[in-house]
Coordinates of C-alpha atoms in Angstrom, one line a residue:
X1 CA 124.5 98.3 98.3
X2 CA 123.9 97.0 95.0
X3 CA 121.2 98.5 92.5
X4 CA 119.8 95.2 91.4
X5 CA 118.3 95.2 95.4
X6 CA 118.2 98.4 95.8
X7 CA 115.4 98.8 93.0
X8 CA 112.2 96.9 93.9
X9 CA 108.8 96.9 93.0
X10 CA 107.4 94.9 95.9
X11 CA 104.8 96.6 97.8
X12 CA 104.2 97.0 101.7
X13 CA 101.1 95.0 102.8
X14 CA 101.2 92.6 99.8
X15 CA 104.4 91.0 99.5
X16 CA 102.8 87.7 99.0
X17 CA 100.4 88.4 96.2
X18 CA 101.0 89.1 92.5
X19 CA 97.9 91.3 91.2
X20 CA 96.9 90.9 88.0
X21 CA 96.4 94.5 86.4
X22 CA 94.7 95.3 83.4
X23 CA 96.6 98.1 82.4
X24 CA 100.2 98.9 80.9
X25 CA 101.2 101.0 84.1
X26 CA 104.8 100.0 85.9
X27 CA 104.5 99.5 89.4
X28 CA 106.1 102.7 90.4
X29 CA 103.8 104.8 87.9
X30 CA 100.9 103.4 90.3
X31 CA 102.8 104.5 93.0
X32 CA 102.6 108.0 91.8
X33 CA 99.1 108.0 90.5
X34 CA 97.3 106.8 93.5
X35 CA 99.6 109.4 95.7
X36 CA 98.4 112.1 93.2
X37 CA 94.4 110.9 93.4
X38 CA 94.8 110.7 97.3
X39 CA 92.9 113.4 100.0
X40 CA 96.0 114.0 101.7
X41 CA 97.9 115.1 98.5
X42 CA 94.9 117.1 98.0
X43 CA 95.0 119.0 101.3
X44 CA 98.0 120.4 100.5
X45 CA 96.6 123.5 98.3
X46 CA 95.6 125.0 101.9
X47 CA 99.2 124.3 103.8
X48 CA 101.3 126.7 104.0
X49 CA 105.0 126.3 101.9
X50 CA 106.6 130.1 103.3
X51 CA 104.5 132.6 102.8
X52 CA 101.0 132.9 104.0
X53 CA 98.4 131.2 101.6
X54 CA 97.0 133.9 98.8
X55 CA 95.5 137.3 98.6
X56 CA 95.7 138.6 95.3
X57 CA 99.1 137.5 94.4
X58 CA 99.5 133.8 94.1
X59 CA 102.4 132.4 95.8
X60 CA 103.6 128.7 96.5
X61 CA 101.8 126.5 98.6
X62 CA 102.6 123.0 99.5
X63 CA 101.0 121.4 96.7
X64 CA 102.6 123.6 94.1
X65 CA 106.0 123.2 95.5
X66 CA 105.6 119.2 95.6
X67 CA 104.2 119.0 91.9
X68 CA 107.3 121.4 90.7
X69 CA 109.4 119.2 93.5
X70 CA 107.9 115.8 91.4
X71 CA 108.8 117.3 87.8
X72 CA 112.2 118.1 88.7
X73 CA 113.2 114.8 90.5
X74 CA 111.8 113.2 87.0
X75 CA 114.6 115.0 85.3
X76 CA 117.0 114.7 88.0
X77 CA 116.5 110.7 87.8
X78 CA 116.4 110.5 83.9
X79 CA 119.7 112.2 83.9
X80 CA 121.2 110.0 86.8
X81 CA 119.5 106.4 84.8
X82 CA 121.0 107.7 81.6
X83 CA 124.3 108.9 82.5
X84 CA 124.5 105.1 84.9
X85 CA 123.2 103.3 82.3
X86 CA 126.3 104.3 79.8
X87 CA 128.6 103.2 82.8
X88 CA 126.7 100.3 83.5
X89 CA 125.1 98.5 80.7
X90 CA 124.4 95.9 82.6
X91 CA 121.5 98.1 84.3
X92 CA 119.8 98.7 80.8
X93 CA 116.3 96.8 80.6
X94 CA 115.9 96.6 84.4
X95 CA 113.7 98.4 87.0
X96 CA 116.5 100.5 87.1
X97 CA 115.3 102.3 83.9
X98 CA 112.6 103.1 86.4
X99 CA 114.3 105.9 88.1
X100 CA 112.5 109.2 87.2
X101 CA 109.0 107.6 87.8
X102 CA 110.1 106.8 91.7
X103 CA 112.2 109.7 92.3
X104 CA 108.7 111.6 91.1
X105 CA 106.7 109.8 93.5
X106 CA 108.6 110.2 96.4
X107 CA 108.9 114.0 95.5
X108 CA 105.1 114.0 95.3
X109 CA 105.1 112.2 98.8
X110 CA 108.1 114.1 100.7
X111 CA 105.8 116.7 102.1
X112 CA 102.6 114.2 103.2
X113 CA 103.4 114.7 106.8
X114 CA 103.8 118.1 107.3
X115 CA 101.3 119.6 109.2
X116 CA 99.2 122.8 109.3
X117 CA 101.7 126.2 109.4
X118 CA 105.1 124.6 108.4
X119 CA 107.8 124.6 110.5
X120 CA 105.8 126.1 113.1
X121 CA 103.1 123.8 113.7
X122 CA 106.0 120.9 114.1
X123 CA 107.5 123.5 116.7
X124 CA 104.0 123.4 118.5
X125 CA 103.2 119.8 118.2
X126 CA 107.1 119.2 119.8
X127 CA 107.0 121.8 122.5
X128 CA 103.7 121.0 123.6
X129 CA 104.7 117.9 125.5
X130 CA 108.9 119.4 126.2
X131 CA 107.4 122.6 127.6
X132 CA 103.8 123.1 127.6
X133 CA 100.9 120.9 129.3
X134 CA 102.0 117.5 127.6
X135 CA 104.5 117.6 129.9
X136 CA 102.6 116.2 132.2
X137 CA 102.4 113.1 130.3
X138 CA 106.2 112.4 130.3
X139 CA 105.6 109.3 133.1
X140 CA 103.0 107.6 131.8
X141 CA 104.2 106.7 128.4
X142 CA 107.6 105.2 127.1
X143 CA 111.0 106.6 126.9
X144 CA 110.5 106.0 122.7
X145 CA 107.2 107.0 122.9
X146 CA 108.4 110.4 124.4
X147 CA 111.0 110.9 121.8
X148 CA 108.8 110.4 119.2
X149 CA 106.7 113.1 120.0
X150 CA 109.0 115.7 121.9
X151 CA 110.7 115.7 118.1
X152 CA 107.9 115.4 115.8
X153 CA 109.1 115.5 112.1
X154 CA 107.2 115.9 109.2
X155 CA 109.2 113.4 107.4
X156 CA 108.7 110.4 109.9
X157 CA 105.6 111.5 110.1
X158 CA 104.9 111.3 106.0
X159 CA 106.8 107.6 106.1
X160 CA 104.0 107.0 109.4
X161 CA 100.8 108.2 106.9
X162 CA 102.1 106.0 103.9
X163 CA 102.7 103.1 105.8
X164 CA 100.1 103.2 109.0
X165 CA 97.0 100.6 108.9
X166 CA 94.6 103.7 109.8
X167 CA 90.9 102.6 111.0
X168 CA 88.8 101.1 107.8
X169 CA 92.4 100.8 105.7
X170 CA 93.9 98.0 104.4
X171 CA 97.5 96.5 105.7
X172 CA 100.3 98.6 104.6
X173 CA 98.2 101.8 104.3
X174 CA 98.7 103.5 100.9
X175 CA 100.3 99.8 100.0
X176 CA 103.6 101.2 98.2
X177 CA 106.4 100.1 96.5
X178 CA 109.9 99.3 98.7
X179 CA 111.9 101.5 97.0
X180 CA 109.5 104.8 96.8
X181 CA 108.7 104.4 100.2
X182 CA 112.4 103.9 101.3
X183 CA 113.5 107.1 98.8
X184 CA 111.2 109.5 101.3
X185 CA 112.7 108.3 104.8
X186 CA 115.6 110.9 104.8
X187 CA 116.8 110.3 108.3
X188 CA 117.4 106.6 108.3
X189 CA 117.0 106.3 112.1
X190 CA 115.3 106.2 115.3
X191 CA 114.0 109.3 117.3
X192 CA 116.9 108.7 120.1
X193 CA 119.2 110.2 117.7
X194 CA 117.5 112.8 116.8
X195 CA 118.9 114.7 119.3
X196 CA 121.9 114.4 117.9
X197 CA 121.1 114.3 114.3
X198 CA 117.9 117.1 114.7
X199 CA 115.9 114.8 112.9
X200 CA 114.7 111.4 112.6
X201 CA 113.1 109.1 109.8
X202 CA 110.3 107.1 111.2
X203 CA 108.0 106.7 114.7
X204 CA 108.8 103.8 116.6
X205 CA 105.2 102.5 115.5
X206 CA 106.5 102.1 112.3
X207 CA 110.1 101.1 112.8
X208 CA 109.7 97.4 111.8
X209 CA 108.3 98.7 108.5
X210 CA 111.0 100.6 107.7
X211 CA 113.6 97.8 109.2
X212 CA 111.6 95.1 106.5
X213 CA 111.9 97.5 103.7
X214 CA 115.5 98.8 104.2
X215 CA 116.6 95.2 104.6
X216 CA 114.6 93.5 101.5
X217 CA 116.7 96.4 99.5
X218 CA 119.8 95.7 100.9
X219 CA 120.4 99.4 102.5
X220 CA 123.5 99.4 104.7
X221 CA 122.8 99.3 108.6
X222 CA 125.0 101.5 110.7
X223 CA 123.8 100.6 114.2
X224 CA 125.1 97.7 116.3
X225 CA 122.3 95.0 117.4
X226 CA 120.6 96.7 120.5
X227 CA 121.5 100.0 119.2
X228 CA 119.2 102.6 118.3
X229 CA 118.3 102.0 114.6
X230 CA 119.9 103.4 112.0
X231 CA 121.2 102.7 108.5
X232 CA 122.6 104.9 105.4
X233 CA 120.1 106.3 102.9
X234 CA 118.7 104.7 100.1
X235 CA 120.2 106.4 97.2
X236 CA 117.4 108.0 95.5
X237 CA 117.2 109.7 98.9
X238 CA 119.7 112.1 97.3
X239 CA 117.8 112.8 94.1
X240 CA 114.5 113.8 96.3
X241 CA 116.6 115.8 98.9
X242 CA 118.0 117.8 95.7
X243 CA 115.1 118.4 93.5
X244 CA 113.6 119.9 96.8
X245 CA 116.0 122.0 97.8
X246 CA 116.7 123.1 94.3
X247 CA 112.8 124.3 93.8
X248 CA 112.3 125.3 97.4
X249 CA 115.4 127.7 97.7
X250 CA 115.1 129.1 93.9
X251 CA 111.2 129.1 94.2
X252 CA 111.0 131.1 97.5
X253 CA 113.5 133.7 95.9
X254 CA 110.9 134.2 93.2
X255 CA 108.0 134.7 95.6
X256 CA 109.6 137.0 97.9
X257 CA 110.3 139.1 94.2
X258 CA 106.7 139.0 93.4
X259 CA 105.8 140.1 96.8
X260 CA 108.6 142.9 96.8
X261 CA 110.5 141.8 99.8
X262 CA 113.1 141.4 97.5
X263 CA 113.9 143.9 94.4
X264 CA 114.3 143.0 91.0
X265 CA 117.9 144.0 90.6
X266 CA 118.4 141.9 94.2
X267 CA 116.7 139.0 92.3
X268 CA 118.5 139.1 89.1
X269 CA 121.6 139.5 90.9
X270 CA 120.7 136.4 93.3
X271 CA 119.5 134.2 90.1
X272 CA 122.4 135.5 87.6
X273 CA 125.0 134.2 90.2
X274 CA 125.1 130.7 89.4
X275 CA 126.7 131.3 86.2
X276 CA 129.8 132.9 84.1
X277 CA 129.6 136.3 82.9
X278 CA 129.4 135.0 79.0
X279 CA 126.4 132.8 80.1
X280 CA 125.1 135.9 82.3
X281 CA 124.8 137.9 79.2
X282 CA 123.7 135.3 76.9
X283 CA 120.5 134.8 79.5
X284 CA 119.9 138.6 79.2
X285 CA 120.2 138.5 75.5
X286 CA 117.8 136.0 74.9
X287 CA 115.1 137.8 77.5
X288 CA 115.6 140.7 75.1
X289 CA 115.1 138.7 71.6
X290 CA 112.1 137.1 73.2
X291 CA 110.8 140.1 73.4
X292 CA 110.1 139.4 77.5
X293 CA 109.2 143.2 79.2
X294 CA 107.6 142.3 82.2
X295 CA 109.7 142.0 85.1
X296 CA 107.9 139.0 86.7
X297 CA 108.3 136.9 83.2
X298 CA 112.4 138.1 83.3
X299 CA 112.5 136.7 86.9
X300 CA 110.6 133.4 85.3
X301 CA 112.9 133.2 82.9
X302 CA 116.2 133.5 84.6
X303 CA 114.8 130.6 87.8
X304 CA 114.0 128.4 84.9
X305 CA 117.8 128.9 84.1
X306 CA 119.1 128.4 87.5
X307 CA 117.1 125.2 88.0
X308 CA 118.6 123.6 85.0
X309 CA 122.0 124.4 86.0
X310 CA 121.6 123.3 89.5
X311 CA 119.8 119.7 88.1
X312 CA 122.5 119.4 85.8
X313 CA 125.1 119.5 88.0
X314 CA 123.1 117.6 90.9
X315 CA 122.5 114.7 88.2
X316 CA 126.7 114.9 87.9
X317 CA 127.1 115.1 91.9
X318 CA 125.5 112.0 91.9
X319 CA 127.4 109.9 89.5
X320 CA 130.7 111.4 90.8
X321 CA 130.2 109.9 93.9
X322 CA 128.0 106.9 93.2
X323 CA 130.3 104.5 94.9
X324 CA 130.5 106.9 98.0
X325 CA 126.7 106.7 97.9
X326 CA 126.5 102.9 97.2
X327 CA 128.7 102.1 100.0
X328 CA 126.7 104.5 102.3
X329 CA 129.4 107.0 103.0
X330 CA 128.6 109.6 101.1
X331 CA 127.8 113.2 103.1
X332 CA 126.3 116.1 102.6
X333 CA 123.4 117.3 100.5
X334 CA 124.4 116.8 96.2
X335 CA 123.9 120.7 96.3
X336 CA 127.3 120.5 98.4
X337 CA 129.1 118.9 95.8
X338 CA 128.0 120.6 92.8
X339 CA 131.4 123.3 91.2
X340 CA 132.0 126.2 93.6
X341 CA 130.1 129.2 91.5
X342 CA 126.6 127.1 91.6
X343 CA 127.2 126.1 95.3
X344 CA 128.5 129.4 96.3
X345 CA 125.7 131.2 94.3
X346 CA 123.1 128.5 96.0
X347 CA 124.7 129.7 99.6
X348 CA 123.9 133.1 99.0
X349 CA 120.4 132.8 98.1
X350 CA 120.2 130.6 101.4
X351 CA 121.8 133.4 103.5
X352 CA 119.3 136.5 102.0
X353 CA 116.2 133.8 102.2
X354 CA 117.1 133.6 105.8
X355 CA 117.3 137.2 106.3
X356 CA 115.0 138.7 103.9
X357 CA 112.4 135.9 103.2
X358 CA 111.9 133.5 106.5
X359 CA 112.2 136.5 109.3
X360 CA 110.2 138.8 107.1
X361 CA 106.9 140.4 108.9
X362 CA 104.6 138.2 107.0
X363 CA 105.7 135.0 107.7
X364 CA 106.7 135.6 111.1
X365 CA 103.0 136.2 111.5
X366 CA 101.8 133.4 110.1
X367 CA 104.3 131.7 111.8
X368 CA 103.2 133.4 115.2
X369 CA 99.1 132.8 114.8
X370 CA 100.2 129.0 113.2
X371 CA 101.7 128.3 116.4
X372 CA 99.2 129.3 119.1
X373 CA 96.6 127.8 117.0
X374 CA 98.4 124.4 117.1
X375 CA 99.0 124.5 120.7
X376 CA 95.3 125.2 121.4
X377 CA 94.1 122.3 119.3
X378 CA 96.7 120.2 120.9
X379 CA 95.6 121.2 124.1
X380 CA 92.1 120.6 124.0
X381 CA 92.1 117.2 121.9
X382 CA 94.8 115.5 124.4
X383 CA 92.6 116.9 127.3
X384 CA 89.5 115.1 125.2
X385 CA 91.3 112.0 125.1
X386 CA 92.6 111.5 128.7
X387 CA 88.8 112.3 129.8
X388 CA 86.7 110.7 127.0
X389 CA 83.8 110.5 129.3
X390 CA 83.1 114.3 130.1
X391 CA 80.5 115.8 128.1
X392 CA 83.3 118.4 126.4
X393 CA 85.5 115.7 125.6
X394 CA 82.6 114.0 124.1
X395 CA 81.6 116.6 122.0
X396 CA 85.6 117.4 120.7
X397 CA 86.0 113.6 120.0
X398 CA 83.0 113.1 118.0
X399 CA 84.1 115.6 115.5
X400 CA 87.0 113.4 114.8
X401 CA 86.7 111.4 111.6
X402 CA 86.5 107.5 112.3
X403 CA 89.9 106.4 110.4
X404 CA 91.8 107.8 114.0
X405 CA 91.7 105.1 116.6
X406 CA 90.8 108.1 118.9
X407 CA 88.7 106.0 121.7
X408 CA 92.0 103.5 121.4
X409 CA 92.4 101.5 124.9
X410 CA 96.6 102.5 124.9
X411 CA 97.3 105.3 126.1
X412 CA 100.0 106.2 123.6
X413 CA 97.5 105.4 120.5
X414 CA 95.1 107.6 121.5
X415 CA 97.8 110.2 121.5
X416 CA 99.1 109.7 118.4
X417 CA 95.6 109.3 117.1
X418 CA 95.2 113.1 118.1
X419 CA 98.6 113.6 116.3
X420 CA 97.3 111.9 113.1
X421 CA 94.0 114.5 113.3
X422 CA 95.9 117.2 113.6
X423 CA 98.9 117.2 111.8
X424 CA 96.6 116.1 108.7
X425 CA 94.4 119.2 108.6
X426 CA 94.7 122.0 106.3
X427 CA 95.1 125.5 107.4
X428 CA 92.1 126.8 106.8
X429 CA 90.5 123.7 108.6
X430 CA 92.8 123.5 111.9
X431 CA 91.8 127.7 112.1
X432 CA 88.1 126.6 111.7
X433 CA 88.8 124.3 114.2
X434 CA 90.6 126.7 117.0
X435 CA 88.3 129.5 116.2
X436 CA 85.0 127.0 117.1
X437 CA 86.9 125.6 120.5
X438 CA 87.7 129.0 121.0
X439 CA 83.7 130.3 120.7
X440 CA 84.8 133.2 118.1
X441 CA 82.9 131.7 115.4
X442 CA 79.5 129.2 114.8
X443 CA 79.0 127.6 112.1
X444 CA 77.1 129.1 109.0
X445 CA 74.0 126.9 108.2

């Protein structure tokens, strides 16, 4: 792969035509602005990141995470152009310089798709149809139909709502640039493979898309003709994958500290560990000339720390292994390739997270109540939409908002239509929702 290709600022949906803009923007900040002005980046104040969505202490939610996702891939691909740029003057005065702004974007973007409760509302929307009453559907739609939706992914499903010609939208949907859209997709292949791979990059509805764009950049395919599709990532994959890992993993450790799951010696212990002892004491020094005595603003301090460290050496990961990446061998996460303290500290935090953070009471709540109310909604809108003309299904279905091709002739649109309404609500909304089906609740007038 070559970065000349690989960097390109022609958009889905209007390859043919050269706007004429009236502003001093770059293509890719456009990219990013119209992400941030969107409803769907919007909704994300009221989806859950871990923990449930505020009471009186304020704790991550998906938007937060993706805006502190977005300003760390900025610095992650400012490093990475800079430190190329000095091997490679040859990329100086190029897109290339263009790095941080699409890295950014695609940070902004990475979490589009995910739908109500996490983890566990793609649990519900997958088992509905391997093990609940979807199953009933598996003979009346295609084998890569079934896949698709027996391994719904958030992040196929965020390439699906960037790219999708929705009802009352223009050709290529949000009409982004090649390379943002191809630094989200970070399972390069078809849903067949996702049972090998766990995950999978886009819907077969949108596989031509991704096919155009991958091969306009030059991205390396690994799949035979006939195969299932599937090629390497495009590098800035890499830089996305590692600014979110770095804020999720560091960012949950900070939450679970504010809501006393963990301790603050547990959490200075976990943060301090990335570092030497010298550079452990200088961080404690400097929380004591800055005069910082609040626990919560010593925690702040010392994940402001840890991030920098773990961008740092991410950023040198990457240009280490920049020929592995370009040739599309590269594997692992950059986090894996970063010097044995940072990794070794980042492992531990991954293994008390698991233990203290994700099986914790709270989340397993949410994480409970997230999934029954997904499987009801799923229940009752596929029900709607197998038997539009009952007065129930009638009623469910006009409540849907007219972008979803819900009264769709195909059989396997309407279905994904109900995916689309779903998987796009908030929280709040898809409990509003269930709780009206359901008859506990009428609306306020």
């Amino acid at each position: 792969m070559e970065w000349q290709q690989l960097i390109s600022n022609k958009r889905l949906g209007q390859e043919n035509r050269h706007a004429q803009r009236h502003d001093d923007r770059s293509e890719f900040k456009r990219d990013y602005d119209r992400l941030i002005f969107s409803a769907p980046f919007r909704r994300l104040q009221n989806k859950t990141q871990v923990f449930p969505l505020p009471g009186s202490i304020f704790v991550h939610n998906r938007l937060t995470h993706s805006l502190e996702v977005a300003s760390v891939g900025m610095s992650l691909g400012n490093d990475v152009t800079r430190r190329l740029c000095a091997l490679h003057p040859e990329l100086r005065g190029t897109l290339f310089e263009e790095i941080g702004t699409i890295v950014s974007a695609a940070c902004l973007a990475h979490d589009m798709g995910n739908p109500p409760f996490g983890h566990s509302g793609e649990k519900a929307i997958q088992t509905f149809f391997s093990e609940g009453k979807g199953l009933a559907l598996r003979h009346q739609v295609s084998e890569a139909f079934w896949n698709d939706v027996t391994h719904f992914e958030g992040n196929a499903n965020a390439f699906r709502l960037l790219t999708h010609q929705f009802k009352g939208r223009r050709p290529g949907g949000f009409v982004l640039t090649y390379s943002m859209l191809a630094s989200i997709v970070k399972y390069p292949f078809a849903s067949s493979l996702a049972g090998t791979h766990g995950k999978f990059g886009f819907f077969t509805t949108e596989q031509s898309d991704y096919q155009r764009i991958a091969d306009d950049l030059g991205i390396r395919r690994l799949s035979e003709p006939g195969a299932p599709l599937q090629y390497a990532r495009h590098p800035l994959v890499y830089l996305v994958e590692a600014a979110d890992d770095i804020c999720y993993e560091i960012m949950d450790i900070e939450d679970a500290h504010k809501l006393h799951l963990l301790s603050f010696e547990e959490t200075t212990h976990l943060l301090l560990g990335s570092f030497d002892e010298p550079t452990q004491q200088h961080i404690l020094q400097r929380i004591v000339d800055e005069c910082i005595d609040d626990d919560n603003e010593k925690i702040t301090y010392m994940r402001a720390c840890v991030i920098g460290i773990l961008e740092h050496e991410c950023a040198g990961a990457f240009i280490d292994h920049e020929a592995e990446i370009l040739d599309g061998t590269f594997t692992g996460s950059l986090v894996k390739h970063t010097s044995e303290r940072v990794r070794n500290a980042y492992d531990t935090c991954k293994k008390i997270s698991k233990k203290r953070i994700y099986n914790s009471k709270p989340v397993l709540d949410v994480e409970l109540s997230g999934y029954k109310i997904m499987d009801t909604l799923m229940s009752h809108m596929i029900d709607a939409v197998m038997s539009p003309d009952r007065y129930y299904s009638q009623q469910l279905i006009g409540r849907v908002s007219s972008q979803y091709d819900i009264d769709a002739p195909d059989l396997e649109a309407r279905i994904m239509a109900v995916i689309d309404y779903i998987s796009g609500m908030t929280d709040v909304y898809a409990l509003d929702v269930y709780q009206k089906i359901m008859g506990v609740a009428l609306p306020i007038v």
